[in-house]
C-alpha positions as a Python dict, from the first residue, in 0.01 Angstrom:
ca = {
    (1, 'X'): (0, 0, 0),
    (2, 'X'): (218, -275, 96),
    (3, 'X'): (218, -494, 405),
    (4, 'X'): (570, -701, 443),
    (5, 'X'): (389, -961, 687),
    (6, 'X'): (58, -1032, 455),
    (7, 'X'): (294, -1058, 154),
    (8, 'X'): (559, -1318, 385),
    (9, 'X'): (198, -1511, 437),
    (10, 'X'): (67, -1471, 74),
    (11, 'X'): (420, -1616, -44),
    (12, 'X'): (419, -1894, 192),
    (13, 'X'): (42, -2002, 39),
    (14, 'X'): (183, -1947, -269),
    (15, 'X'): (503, -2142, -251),
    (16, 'X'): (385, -2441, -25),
    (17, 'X'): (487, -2775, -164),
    (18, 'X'): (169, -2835, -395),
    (19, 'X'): (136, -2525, -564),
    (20, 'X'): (494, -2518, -579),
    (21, 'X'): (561, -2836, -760),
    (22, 'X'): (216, -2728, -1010),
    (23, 'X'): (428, -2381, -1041),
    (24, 'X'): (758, -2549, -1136),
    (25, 'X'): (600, -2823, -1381),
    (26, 'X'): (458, -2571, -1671),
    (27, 'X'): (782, -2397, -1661),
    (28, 'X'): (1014, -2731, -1695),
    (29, 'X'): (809, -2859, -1970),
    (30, 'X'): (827, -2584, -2196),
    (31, 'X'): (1242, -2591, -2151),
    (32, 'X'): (1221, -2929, -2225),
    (33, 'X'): (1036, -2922, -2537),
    (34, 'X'): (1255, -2606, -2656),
    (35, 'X'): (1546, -2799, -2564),
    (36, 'X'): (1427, -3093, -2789),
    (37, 'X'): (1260, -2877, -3057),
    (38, 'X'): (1621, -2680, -3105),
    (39, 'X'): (1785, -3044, -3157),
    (40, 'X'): (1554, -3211, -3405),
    (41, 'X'): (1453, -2847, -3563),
    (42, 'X'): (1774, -2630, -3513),
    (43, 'X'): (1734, -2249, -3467),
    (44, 'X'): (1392, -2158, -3694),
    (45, 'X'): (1246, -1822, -3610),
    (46, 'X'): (870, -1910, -3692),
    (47, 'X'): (887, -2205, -3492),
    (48, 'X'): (1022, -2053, -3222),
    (49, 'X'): (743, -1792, -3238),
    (50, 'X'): (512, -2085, -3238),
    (51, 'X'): (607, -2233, -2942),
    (52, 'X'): (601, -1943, -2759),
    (53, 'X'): (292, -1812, -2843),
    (54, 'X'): (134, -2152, -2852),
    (55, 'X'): (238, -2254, -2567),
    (56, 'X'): (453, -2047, -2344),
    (57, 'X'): (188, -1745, -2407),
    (58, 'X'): (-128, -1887, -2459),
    (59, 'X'): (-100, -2226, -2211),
    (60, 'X'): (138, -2100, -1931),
    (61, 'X'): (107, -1751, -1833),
    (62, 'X'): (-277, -1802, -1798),
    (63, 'X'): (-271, -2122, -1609),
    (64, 'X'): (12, -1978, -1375),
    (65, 'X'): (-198, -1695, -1318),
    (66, 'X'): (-501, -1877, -1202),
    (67, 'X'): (-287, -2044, -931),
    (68, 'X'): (-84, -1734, -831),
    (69, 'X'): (-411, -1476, -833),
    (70, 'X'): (-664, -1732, -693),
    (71, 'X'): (-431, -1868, -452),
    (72, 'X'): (-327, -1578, -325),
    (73, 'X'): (-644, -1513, -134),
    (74, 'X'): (-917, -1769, -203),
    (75, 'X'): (-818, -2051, -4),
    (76, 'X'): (-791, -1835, 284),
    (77, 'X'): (-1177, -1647, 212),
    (78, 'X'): (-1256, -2054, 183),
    (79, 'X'): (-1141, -2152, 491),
    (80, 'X'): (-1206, -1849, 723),
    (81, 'X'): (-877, -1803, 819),
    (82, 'X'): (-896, -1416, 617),
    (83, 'X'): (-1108, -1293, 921),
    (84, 'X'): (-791, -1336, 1134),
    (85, 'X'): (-625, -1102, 866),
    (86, 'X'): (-890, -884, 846),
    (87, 'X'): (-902, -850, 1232),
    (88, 'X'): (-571, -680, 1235),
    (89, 'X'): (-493, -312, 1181),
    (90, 'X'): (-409, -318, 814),
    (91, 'X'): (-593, -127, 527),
    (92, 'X'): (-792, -350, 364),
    (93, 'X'): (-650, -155, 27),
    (94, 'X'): (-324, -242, 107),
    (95, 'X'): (-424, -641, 170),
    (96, 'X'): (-502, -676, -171),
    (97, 'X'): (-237, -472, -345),
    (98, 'X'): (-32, -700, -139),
    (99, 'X'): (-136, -1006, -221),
    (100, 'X'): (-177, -856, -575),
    (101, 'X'): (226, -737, -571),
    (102, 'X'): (306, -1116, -510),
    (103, 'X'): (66, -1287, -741),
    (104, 'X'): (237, -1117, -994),
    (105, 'X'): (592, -1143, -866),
    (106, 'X'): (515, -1517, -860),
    (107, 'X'): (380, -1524, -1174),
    (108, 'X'): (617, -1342, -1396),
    (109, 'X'): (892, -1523, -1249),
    (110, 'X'): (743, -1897, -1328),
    (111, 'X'): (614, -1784, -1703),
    (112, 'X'): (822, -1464, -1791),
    (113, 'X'): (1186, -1615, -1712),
    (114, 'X'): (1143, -1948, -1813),
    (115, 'X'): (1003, -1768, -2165),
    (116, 'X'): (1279, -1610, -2225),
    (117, 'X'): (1526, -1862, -2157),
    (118, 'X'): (1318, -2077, -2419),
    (119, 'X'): (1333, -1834, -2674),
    (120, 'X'): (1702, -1839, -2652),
    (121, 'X'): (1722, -2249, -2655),
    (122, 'X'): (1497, -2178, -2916),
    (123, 'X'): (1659, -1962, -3160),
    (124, 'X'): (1924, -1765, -2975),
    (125, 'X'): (1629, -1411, -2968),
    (126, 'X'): (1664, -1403, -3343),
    (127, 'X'): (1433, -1112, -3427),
    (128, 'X'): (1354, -1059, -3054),
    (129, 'X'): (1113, -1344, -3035),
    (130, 'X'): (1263, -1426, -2716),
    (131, 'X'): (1196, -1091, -2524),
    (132, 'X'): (908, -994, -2743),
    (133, 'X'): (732, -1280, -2600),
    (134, 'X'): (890, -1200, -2246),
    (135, 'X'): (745, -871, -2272),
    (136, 'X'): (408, -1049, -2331),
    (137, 'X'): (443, -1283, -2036),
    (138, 'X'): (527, -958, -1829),
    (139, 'X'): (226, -762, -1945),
    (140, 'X'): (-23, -1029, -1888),
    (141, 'X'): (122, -1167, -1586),
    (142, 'X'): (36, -827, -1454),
    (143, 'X'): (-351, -843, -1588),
    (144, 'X'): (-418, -1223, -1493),
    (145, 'X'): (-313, -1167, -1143),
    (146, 'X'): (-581, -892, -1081),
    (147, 'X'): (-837, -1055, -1294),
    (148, 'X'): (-802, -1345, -1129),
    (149, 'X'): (-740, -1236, -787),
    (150, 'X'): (-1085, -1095, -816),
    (151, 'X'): (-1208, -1421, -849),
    (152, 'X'): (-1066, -1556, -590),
    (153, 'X'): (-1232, -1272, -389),
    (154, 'X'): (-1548, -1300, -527),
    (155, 'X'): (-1623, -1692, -617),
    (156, 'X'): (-1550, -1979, -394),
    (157, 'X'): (-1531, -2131, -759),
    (158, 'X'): (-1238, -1900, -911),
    (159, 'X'): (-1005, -2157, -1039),
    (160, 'X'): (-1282, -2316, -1236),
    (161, 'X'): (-1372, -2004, -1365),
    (162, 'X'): (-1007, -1904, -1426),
    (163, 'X'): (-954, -2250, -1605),
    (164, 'X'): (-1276, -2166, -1811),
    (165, 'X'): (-1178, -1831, -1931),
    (166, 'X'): (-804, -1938, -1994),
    (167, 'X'): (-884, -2265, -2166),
    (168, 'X'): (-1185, -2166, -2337),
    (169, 'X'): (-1259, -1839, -2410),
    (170, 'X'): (-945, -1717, -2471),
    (171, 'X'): (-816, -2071, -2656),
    (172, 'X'): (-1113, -2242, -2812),
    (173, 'X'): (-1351, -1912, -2828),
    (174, 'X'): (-1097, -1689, -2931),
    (175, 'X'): (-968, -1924, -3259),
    (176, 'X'): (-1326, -1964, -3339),
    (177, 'X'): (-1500, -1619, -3361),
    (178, 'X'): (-1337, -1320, -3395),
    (179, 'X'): (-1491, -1090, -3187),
    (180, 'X'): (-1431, -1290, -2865),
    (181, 'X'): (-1028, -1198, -2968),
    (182, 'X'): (-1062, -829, -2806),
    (183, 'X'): (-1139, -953, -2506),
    (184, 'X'): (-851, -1163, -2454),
    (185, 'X'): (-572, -1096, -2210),
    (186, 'X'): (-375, -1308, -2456),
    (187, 'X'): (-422, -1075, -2766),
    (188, 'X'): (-355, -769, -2584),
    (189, 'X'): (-35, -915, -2490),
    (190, 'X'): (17, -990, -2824),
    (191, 'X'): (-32, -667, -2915),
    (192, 'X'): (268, -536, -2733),
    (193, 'X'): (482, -822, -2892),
    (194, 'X'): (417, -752, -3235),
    (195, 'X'): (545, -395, -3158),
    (196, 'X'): (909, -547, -3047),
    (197, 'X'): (940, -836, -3282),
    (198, 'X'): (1010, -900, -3652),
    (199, 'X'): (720, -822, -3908),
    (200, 'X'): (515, -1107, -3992),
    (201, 'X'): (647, -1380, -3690),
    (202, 'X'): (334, -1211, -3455),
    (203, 'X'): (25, -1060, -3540),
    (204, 'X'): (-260, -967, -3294),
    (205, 'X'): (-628, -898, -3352),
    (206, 'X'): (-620, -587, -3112),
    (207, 'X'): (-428, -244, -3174),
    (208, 'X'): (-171, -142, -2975),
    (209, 'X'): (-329, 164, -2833),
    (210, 'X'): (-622, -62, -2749),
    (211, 'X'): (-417, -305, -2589),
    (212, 'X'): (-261, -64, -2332),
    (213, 'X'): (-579, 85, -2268),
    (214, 'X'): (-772, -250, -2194),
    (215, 'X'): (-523, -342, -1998),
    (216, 'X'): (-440, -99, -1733),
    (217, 'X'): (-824, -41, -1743),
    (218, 'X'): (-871, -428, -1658),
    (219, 'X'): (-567, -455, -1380),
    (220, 'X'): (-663, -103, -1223),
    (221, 'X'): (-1071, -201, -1228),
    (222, 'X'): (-1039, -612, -1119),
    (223, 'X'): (-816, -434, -835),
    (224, 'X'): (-1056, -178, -732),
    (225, 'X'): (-1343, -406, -734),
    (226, 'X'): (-1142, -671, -566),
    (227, 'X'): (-1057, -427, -250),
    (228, 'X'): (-1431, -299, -239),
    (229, 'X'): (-1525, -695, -223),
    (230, 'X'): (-1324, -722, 41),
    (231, 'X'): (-1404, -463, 263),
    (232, 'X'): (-1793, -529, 205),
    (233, 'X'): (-1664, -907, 332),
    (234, 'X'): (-1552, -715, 651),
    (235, 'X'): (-1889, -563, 704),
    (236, 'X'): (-2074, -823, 659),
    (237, 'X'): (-1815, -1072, 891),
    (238, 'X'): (-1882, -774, 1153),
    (239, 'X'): (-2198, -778, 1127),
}
């Protein structure tokens, strides 16, 4: 289920110099601003949580996600150069666990590390804010990368789509009405944090078990549906 020389491709897409620079941007900021929140603020637990969840968690992983997952296969369903992929004796299955494998390698690395090193600028991982909201970043890195991989499979308009869901549903919708909370990448995450961390710094609107459930049900589905997308995109390129 995994193809060294469509993943050496998908990681070249990926890590070109314009995604590269939008990857590495996100990631610098947030050090930045722990760096200059732990010299004005000094170590503070609850505003390290904060940052992390405000921004780290809620801003970066998503956004990172819609570059990694869409990139990793759109611009190439865009531009017709996936028919020279497809045209070569590999499983379609195992293209998009592929390119799945290193939308999320690429991902956790540009949101999960750079989390956790802010955490410790932050407050040193008093009460495990630091890898509580590494485990997040992990966890979601994971579902973002299929969920949006499937957009870039499906939509020639993924990233606006993937900006959409990210920026509004999950931050404008989701502090507005509570409902639109348990479906939120973001608060299963959450979820999964509040288990590791100290009591009151993070609180989710989803329960654990529900979390876990949701997402392995969303990574495992957007996956499925992804690979059936794609091989109905052969047919119909055959055709």
């Amino acid at each position: 289920m995994y193809d060294p020389t469509v993943a050496r491709l998908t990681y070249r897409a990926l890590l070109g110099r314009r995604r590269a620079a939008i990857l590495f941007l996100l990631p610098g900021l947030l050090l930045v601003i722990a760096t200059a929140v732990r010299v004005l603020n000094g170590a503070d637990d609850q505003v390290a949580a904060d940052l992390l969840g405000g921004f780290a968690l809620a801003t970066m992983v998503p956004l990172i996600g819609v570059i990694a997952g869409t990139g990793a296969i759109g611009p190439e369903i865009d531009d017709g150069s996936i028919v020279y992929l497809l045209s070569k004796p590999v499983k379609r299955p195992t293209i998009i666990t592929t390119k799945l494998i290193v939308a999320i390698a690429v991902t956790m690395v540009f949101s999960a590390v750079p989390t956790l090193i802010a955490g410790f600028i932050l407050n040193g991982n008093g009460q495990q804010v630091a890898v509580a909201y590494t485990v997040a970043a992990l966890v979601a890195s994971i579902a973002y990368s299929a969920l949006f991989l499937l957009l870039g499979t499906v939509s020639r308009h993924a990233v606006v789509i993937g900006l959409v869901y990210a920026l509004v549903w999950e931050a404008l919708f989701g502090s507005l009405i509570a409902g639109a909370r348990t479906l939120s990448v973001q608060q299963w995450a959450l979820a999964l944090a509040e288990k590791v961390t100290g009591e009151g710094l993070i609180s989710s609107d989803v329960a654990l078990s529900t979390a876990v459930v949701l997402l392995v049900a969303v990574t495992l589905g957007a996956t499925w549906f992804a690979g059936h997308k794609l091989r109905t995109l052969t047919l119909a390129g055959e055709e």
